[in-house]
XYZ file of N, CA, C and O in Angstrom:
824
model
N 2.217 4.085 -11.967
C 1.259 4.154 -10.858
C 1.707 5.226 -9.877
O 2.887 5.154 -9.532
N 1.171 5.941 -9.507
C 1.242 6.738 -8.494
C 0.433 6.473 -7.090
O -0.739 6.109 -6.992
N 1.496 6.790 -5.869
C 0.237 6.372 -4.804
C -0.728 7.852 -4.558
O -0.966 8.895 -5.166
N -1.150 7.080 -3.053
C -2.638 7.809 -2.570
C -2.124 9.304 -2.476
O -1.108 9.713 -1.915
N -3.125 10.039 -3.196
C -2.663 11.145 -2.961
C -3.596 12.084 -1.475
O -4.687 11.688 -1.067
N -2.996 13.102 -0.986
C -3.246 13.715 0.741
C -4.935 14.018 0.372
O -5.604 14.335 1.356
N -5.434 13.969 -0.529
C -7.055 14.003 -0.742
C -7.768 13.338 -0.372
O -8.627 13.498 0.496
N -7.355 11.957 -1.362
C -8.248 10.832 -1.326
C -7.849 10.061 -0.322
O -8.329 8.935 -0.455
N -7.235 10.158 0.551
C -6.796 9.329 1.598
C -7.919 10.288 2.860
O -8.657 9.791 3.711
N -7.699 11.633 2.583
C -8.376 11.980 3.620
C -10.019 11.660 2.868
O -10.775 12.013 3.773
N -10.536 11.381 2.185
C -11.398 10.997 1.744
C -11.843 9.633 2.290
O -12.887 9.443 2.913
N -11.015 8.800 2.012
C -11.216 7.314 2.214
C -11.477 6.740 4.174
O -11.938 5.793 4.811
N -10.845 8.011 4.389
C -10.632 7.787 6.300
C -11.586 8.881 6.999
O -11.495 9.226 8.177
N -12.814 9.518 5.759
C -13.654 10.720 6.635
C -15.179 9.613 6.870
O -15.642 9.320 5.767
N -15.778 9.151 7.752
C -16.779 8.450 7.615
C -17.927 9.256 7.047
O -18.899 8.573 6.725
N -18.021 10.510 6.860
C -19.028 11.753 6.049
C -18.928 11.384 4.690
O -19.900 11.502 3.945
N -17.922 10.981 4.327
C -17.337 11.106 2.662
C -17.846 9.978 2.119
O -17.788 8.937 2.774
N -18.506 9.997 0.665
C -18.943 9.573 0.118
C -18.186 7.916 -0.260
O -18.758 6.833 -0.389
N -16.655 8.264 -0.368
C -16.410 7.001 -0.171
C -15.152 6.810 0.362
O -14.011 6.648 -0.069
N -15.815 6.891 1.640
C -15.093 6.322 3.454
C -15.074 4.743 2.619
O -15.936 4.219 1.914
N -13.900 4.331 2.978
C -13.514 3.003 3.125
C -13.433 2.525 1.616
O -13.312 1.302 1.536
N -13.469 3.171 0.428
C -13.681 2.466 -0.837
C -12.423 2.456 -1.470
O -11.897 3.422 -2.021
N -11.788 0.876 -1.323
C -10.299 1.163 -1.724
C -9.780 1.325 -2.679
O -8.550 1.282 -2.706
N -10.695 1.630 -4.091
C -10.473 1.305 -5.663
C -10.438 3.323 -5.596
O -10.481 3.839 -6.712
N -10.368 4.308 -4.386
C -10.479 5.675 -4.675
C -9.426 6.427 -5.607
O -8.288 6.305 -5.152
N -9.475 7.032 -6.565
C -8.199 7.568 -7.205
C -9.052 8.997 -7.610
O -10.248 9.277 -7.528
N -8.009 9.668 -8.026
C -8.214 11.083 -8.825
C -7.580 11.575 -9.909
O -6.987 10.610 -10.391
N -7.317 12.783 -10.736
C -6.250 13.223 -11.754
C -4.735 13.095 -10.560
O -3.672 12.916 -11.153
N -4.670 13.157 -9.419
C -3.276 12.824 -8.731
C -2.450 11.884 -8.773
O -1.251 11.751 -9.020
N -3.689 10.966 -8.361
C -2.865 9.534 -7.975
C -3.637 8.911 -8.968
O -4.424 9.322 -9.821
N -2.870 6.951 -8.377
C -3.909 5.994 -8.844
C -2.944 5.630 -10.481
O -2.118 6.279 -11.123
N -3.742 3.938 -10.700
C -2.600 3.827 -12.173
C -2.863 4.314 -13.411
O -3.981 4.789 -13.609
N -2.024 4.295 -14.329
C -2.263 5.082 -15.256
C -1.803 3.693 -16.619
O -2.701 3.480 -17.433
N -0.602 2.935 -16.769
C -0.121 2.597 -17.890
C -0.641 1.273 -17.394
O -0.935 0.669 -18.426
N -0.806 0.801 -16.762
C -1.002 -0.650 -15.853
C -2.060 -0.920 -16.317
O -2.148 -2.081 -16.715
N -3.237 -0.078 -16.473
C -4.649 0.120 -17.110
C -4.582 0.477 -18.698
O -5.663 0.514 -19.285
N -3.858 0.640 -19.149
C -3.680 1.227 -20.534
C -3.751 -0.132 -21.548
O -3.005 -1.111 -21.583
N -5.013 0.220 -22.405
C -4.785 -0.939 -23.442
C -4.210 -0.444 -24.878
O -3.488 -1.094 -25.634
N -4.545 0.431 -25.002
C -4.445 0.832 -26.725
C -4.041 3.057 -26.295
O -4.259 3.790 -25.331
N -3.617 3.176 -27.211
C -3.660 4.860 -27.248
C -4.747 5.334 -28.229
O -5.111 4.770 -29.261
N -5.401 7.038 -27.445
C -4.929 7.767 -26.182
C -5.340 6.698 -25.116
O -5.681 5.515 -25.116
N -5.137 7.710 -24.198
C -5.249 7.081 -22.547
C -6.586 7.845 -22.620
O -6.626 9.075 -22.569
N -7.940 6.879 -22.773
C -8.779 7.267 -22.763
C -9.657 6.343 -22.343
O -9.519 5.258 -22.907
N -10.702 6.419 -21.367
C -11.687 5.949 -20.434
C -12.222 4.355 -21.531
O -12.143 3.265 -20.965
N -12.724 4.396 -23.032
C -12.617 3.104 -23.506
C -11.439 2.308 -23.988
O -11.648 1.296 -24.656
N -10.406 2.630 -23.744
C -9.118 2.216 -24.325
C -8.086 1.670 -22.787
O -6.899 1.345 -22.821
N -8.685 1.699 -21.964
C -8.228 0.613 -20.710
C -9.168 0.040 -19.939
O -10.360 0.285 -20.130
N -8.800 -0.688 -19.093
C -9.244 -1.698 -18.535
C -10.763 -1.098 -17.911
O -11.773 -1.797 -17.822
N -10.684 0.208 -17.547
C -11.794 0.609 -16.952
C -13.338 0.692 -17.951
O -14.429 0.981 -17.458
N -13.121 0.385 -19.353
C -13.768 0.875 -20.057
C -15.228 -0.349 -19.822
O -16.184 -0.226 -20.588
N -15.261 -1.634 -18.563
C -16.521 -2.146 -18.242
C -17.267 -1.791 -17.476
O -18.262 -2.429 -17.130
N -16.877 -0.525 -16.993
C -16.935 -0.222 -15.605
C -18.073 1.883 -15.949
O -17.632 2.995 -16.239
N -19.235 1.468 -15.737
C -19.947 2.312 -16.447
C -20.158 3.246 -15.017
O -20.295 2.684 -13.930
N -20.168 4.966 -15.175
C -19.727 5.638 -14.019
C -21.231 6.461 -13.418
O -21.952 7.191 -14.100
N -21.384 6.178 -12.301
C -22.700 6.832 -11.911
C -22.999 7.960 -11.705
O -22.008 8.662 -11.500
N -24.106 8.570 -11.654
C -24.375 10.116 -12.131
C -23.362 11.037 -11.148
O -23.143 12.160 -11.603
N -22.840 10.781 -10.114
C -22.446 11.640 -9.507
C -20.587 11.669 -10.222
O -20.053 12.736 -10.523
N -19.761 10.090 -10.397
C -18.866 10.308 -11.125
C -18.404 11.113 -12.550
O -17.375 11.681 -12.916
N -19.965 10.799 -13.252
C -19.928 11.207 -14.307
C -20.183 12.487 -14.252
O -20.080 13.075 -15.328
N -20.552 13.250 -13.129
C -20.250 14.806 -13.185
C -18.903 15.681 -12.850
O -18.439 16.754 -13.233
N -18.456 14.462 -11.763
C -17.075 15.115 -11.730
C -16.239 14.919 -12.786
O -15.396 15.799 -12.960
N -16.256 13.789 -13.705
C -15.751 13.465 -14.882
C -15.777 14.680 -15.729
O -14.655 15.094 -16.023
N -16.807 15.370 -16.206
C -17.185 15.914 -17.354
C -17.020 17.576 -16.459
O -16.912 18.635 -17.077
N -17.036 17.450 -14.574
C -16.298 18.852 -14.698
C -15.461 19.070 -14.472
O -14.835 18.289 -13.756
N -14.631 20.745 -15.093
C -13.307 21.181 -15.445
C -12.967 21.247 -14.174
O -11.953 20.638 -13.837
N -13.757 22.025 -13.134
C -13.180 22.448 -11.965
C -12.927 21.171 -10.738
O -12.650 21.213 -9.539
N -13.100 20.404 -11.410
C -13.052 18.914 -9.860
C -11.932 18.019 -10.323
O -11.778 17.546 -11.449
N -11.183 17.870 -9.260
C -9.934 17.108 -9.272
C -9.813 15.653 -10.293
O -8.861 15.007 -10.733
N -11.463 15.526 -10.404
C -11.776 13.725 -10.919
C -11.676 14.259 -12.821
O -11.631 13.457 -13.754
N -11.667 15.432 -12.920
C -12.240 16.031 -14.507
C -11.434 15.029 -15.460
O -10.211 14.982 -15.323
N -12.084 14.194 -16.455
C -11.198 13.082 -17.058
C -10.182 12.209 -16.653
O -9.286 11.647 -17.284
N -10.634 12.211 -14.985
C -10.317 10.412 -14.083
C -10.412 9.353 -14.984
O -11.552 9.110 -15.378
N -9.303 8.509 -15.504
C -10.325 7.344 -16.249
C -10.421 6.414 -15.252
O -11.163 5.451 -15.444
N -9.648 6.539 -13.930
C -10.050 5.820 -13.255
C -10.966 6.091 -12.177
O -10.900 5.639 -11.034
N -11.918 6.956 -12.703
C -12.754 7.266 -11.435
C -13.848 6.441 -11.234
O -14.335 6.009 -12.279
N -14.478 6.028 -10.014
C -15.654 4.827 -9.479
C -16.066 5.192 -8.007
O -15.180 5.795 -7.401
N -16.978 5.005 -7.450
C -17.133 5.131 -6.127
C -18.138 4.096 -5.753
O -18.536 3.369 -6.664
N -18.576 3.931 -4.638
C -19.216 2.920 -3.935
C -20.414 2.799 -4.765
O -20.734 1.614 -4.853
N -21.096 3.480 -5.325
C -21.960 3.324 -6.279
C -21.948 3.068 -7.463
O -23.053 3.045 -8.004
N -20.462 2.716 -8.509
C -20.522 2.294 -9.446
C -19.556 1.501 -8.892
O -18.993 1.517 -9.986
N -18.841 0.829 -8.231
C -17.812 0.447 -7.316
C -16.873 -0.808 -8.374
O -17.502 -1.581 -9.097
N -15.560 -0.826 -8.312
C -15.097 -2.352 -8.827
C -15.443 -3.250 -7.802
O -15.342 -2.957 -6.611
N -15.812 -4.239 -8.184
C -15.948 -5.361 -7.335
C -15.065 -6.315 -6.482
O -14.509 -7.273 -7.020
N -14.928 -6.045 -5.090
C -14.116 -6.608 -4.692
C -14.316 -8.239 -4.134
O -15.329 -8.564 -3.515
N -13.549 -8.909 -4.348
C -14.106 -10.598 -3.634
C -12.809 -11.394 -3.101
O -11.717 -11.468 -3.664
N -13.231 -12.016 -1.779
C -11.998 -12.329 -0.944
C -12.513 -13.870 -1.311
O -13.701 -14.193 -1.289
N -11.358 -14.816 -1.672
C -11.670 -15.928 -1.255
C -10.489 -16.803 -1.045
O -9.389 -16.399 -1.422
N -10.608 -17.917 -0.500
C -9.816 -18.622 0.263
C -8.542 -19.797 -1.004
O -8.422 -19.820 -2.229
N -7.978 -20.435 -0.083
C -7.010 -20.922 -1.248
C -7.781 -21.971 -1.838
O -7.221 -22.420 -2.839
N -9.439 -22.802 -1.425
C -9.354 -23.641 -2.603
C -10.767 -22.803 -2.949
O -11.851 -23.377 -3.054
N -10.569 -21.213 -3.125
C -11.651 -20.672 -4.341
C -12.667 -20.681 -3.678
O -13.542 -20.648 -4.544
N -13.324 -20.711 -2.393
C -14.177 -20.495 -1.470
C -14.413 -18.933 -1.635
O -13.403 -18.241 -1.504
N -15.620 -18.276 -1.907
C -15.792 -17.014 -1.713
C -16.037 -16.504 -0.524
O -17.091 -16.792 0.044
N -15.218 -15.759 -0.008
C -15.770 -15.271 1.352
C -16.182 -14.215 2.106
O -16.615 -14.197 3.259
N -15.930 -13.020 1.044
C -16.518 -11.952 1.616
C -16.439 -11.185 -0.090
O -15.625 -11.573 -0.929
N -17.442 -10.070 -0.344
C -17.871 -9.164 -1.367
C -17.896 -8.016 -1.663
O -18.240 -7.505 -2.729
N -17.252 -7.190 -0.017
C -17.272 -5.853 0.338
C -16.092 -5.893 0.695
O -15.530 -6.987 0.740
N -15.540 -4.941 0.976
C -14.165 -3.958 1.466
C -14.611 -4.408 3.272
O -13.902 -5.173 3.926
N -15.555 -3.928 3.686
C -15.736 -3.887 5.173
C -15.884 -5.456 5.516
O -15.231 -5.936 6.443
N -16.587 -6.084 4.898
C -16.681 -7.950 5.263
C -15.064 -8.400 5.151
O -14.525 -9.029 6.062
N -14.433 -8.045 4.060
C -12.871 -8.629 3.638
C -11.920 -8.130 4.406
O -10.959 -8.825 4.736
N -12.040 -7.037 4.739
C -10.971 -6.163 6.284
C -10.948 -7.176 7.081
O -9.943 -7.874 6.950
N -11.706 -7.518 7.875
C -11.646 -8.247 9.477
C -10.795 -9.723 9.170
O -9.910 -10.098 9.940
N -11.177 -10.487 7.969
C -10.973 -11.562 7.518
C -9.500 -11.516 6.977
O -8.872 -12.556 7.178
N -8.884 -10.594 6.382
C -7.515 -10.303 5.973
C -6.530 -9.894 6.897
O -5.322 -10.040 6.708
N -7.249 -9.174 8.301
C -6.319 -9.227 9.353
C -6.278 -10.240 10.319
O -5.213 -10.347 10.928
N -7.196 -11.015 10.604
C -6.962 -12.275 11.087
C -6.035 -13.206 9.972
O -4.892 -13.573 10.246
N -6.416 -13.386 9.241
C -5.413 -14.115 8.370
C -3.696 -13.858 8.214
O -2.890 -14.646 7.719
N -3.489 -12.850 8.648
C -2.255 -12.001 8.852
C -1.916 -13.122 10.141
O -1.152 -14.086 10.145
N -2.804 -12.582 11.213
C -2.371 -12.702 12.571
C -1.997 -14.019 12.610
O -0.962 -14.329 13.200
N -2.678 -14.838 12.074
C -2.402 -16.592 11.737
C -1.299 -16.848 11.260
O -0.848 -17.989 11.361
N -0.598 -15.842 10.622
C 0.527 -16.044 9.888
C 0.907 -16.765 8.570
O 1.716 -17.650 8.290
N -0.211 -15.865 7.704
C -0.487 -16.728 6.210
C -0.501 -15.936 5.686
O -0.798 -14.831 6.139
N -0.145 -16.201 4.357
C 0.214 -15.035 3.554
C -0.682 -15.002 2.625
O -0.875 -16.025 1.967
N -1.593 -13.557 2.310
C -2.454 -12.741 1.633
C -1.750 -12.824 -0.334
O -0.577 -12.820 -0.707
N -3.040 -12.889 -1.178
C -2.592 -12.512 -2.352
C -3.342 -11.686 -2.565
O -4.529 -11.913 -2.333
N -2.899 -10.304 -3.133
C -3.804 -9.601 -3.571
C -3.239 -9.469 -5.145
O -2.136 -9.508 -5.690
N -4.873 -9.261 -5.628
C -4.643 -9.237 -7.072
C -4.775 -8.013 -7.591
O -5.791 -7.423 -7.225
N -4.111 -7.479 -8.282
C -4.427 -5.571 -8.247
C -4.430 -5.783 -10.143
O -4.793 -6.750 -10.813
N -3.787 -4.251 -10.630
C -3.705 -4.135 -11.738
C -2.642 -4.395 -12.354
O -2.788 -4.558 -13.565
N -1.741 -4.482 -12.001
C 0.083 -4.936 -12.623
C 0.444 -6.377 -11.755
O 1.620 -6.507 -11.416
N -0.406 -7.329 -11.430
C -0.315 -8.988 -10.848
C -0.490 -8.808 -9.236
O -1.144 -8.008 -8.568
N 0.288 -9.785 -8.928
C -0.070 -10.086 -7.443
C 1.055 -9.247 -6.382
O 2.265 -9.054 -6.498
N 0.272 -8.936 -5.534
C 1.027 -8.557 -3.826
C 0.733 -9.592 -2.954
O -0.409 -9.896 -2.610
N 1.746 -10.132 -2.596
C 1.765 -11.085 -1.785
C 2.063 -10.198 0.111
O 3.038 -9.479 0.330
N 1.222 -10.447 0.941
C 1.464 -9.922 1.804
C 1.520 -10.551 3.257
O 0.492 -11.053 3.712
N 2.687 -10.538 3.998
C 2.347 -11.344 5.301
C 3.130 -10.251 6.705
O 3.592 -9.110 6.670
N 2.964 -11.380 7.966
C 3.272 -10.617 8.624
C 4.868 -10.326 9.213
O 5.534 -11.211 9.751
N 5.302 -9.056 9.026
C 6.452 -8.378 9.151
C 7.409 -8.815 10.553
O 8.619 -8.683 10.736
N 6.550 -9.274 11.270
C 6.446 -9.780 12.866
C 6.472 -10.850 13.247
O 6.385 -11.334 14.376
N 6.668 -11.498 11.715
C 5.973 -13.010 12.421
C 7.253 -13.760 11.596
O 7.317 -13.648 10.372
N 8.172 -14.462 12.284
C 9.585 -15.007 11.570
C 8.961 -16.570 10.764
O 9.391 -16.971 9.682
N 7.953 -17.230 11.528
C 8.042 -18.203 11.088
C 6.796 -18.271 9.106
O 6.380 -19.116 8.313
N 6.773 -16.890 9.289
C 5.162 -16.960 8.395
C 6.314 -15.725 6.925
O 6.006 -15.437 5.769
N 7.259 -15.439 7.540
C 8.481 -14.791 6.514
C 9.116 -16.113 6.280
O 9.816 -16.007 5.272
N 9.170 -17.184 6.720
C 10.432 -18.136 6.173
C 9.403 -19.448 5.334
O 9.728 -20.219 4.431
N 8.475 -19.340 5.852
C 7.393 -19.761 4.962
C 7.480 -19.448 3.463
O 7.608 -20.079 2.413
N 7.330 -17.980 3.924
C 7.025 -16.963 2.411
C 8.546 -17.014 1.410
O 8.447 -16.449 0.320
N 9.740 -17.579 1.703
C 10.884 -17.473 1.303
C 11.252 -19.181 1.002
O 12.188 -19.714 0.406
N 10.218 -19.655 1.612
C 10.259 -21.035 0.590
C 9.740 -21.145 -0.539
O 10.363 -21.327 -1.585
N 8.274 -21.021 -0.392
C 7.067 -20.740 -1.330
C 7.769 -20.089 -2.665
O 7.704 -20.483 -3.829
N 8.601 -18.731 -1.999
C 8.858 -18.355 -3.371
C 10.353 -18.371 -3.909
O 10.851 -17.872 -4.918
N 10.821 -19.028 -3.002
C 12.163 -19.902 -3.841
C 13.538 -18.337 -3.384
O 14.592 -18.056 -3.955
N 13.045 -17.855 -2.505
C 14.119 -16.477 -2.140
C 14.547 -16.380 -0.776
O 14.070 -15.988 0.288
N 15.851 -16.988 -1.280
C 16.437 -17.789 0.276
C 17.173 -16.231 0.720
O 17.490 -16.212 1.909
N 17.487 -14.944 -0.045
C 18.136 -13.584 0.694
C 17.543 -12.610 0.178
O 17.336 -11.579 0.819
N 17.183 -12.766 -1.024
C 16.758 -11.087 -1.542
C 16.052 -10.510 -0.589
O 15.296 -11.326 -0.062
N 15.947 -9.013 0.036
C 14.976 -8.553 0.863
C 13.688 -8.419 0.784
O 13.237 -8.652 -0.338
N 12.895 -8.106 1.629
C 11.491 -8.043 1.021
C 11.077 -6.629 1.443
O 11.706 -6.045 2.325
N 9.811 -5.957 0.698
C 10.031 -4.579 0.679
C 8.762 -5.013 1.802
O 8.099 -6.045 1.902
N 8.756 -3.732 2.583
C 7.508 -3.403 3.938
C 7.026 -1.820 3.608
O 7.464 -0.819 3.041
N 5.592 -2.358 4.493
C 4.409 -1.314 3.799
C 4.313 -0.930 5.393
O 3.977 -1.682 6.307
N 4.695 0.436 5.472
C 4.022 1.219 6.860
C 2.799 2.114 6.787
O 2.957 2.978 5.924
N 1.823 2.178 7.309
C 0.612 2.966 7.149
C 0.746 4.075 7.387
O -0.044 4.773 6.751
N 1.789 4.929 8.416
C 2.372 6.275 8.291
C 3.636 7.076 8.942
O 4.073 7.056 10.093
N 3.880 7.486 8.276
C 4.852 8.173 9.024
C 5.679 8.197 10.629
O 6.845 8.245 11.018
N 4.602 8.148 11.120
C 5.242 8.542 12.827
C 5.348 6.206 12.927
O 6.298 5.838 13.617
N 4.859 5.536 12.580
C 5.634 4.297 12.699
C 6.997 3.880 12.126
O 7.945 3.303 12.657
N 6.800 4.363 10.838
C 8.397 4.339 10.122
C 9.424 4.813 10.919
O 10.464 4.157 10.965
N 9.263 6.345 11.869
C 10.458 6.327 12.438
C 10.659 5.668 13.583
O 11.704 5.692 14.233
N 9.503 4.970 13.896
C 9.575 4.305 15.030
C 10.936 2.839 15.154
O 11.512 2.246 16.066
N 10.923 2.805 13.679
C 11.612 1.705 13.479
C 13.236 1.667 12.657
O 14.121 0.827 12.494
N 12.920 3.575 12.157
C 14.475 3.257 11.662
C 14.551 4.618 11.696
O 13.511 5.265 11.827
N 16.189 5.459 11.549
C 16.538 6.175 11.523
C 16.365 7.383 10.651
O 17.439 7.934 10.407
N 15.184 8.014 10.049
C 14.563 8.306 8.878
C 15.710 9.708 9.044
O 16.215 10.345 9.968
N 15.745 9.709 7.211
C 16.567 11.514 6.872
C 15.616 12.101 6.635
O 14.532 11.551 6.441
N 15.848 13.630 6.589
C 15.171 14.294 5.818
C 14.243 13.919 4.485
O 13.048 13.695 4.294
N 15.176 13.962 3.852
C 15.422 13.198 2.006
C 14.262 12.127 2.191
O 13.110 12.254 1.775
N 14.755 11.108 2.855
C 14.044 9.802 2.772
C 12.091 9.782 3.484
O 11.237 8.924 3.261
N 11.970 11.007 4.298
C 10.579 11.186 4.547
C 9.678 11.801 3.606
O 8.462 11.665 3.467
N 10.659 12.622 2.885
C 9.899 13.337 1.741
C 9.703 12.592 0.679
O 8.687 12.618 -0.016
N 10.989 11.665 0.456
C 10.387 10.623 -0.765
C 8.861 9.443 -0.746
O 8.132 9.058 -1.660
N 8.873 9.039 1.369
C 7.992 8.556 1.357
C 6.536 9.617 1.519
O 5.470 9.391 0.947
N 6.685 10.263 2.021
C 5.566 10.815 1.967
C 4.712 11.443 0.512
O 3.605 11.908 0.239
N 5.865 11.156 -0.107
C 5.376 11.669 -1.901
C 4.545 11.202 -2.279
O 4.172 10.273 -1.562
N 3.768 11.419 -3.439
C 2.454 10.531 -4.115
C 3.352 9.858 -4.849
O 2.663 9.064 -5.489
N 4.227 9.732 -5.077
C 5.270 8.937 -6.298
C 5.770 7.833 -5.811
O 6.137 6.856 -6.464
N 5.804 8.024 -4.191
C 5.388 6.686 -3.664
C 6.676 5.195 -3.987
O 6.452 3.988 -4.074
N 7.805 5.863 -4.078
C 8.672 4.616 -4.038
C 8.757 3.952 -2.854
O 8.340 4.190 -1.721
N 9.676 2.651 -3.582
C 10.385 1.922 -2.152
C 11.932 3.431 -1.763
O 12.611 4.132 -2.513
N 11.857 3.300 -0.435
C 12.874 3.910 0.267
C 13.611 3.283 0.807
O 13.162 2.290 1.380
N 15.287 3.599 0.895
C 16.074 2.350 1.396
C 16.345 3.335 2.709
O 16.740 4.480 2.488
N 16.134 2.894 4.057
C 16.727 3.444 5.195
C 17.196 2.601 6.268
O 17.059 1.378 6.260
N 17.727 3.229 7.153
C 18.679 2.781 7.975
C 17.864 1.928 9.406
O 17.473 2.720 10.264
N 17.673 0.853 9.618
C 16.647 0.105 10.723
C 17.538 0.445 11.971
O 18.765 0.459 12.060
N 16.538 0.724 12.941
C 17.186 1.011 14.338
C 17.577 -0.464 14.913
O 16.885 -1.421 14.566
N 18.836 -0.675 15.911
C 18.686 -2.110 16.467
C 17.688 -2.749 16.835
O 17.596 -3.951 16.590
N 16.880 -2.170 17.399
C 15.613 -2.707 18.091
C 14.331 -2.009 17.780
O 13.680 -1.346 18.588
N 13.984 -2.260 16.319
C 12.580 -1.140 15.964
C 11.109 -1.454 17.154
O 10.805 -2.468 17.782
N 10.825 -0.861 17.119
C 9.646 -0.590 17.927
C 8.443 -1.507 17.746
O 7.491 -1.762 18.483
N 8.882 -2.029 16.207
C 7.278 -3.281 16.137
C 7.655 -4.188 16.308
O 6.825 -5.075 16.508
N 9.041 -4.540 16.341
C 9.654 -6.194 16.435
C 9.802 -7.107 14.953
O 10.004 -8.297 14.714
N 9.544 -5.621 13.929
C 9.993 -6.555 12.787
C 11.288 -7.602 12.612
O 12.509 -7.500 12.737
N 10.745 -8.215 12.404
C 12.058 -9.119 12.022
C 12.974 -9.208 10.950
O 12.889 -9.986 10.000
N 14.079 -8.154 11.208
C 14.454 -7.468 10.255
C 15.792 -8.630 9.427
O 16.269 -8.426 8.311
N 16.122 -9.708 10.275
C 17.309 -10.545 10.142
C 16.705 -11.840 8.729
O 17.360 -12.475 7.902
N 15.362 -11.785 8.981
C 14.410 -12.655 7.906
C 14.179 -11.740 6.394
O 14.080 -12.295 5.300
N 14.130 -10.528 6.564
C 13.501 -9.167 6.052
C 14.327 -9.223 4.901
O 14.182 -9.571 3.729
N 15.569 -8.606 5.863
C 16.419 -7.979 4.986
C 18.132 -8.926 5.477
O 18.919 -8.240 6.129
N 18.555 -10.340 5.150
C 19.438 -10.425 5.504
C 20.732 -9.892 5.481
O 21.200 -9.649 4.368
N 21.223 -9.723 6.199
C 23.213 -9.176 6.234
C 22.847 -7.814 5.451
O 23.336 -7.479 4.372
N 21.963 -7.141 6.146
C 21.512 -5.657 5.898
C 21.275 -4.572 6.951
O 20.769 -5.212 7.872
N 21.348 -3.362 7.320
C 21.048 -2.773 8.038
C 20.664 -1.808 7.572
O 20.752 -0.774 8.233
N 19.979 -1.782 5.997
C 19.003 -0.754 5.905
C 17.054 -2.489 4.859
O 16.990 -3.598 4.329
N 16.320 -1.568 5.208
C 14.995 -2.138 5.209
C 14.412 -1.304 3.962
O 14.999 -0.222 3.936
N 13.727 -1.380 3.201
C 13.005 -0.411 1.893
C 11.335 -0.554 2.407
O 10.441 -0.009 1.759
């Protein structure tokens, strides 16, 4: 898997762009590749995408040479869209869109409950970084009384807000390749993560 690459992100955050807000966006850059793979080649009916039929405008960037999407197998947009559906823990459906499921997934944060998301390689379990009692929750639930837990920053200028970033280590995050990074947490980061729940008898955070 590769992450978002500097395109489709500026894509996903232009409200002009065809698909502002559509979180399933990928290109030949980013986006997964083996996670989706059922059988060889790596070809549009031979993974997971192959139910997923592409609308006239995908299917032109598909079939042209000169556009970043040219043999995307994972390409889709709001008009042929994967289907997204939020629902609650006893299977309550509650929202059907990206924009209905936003508001509802950050309140649920703020409550201090922890999110499953279901992607293409299993579940992301996600809660809040801030919140000690909704991390010790999450370290019962899943039976991990020290291992650390990895944290997702939305960009750059917050990460250093909170730890001592190198050179090295901004370029790895800022990469489309998109690893975990191990760096050094400032005493007192700037969001109030709770880094003693996080990452115990540690003073670097990934």
């Amino acid at each position: 898997y590769l992450g978002l690459c500097e395109h489709c992100r500026k894509e996903i955050n232009d409200p002009q762009n065809h698909r502002y807000h559509y979180p399933f966006t990928t290109c030949t850059h980013c986006g997964p590749r083996y996670s989706i793979l059922k059988s060889l080649p790596y070809d549009r009916h031979t993974t997971s995408m192959d139910k997923f039929k592409m609308c006239v405008q995908c299917e032109h960037e598909y079939h042209n040479p000169n556009d970043r999407r040219y043999f995307s197998q994972t390409n889709s947009c709001p008009d042929c869209c994967i289907q997204i559906t939020l629902v609650n823990h006893n299977g309550k459906k509650l929202a059907e869109t990206w924009d209905d499921a936003l508001p509802v997934l950050l309140q649920t944060l703020k409550h201090g409950n922890t999110i499953a998301i279901k992607g293409v390689g299993g579940y992301l379990l996600l809660t809040d970084a801030t919140n000690s009692e909704a991390i010790k929750t999450l370290r019962e639930r899943k039976y991990r009384p020290f291992k650390p837990f990895a944290l997702m920053y939305p960009d750059i200028e917050s990460l250093r807000e909170d730890t001592e970033l190198l050179e090295e280590e901004e370029d790895a995050f800022l990469s489309v390749i998109s690893p975990i990074v191990l760096v050094k947490v400032k005493p007192s980061p700037k969001s109030n993560i709770c880094t003693d729940l996080i990452a115990p008898g540690l003073d670097t955070i990934g």
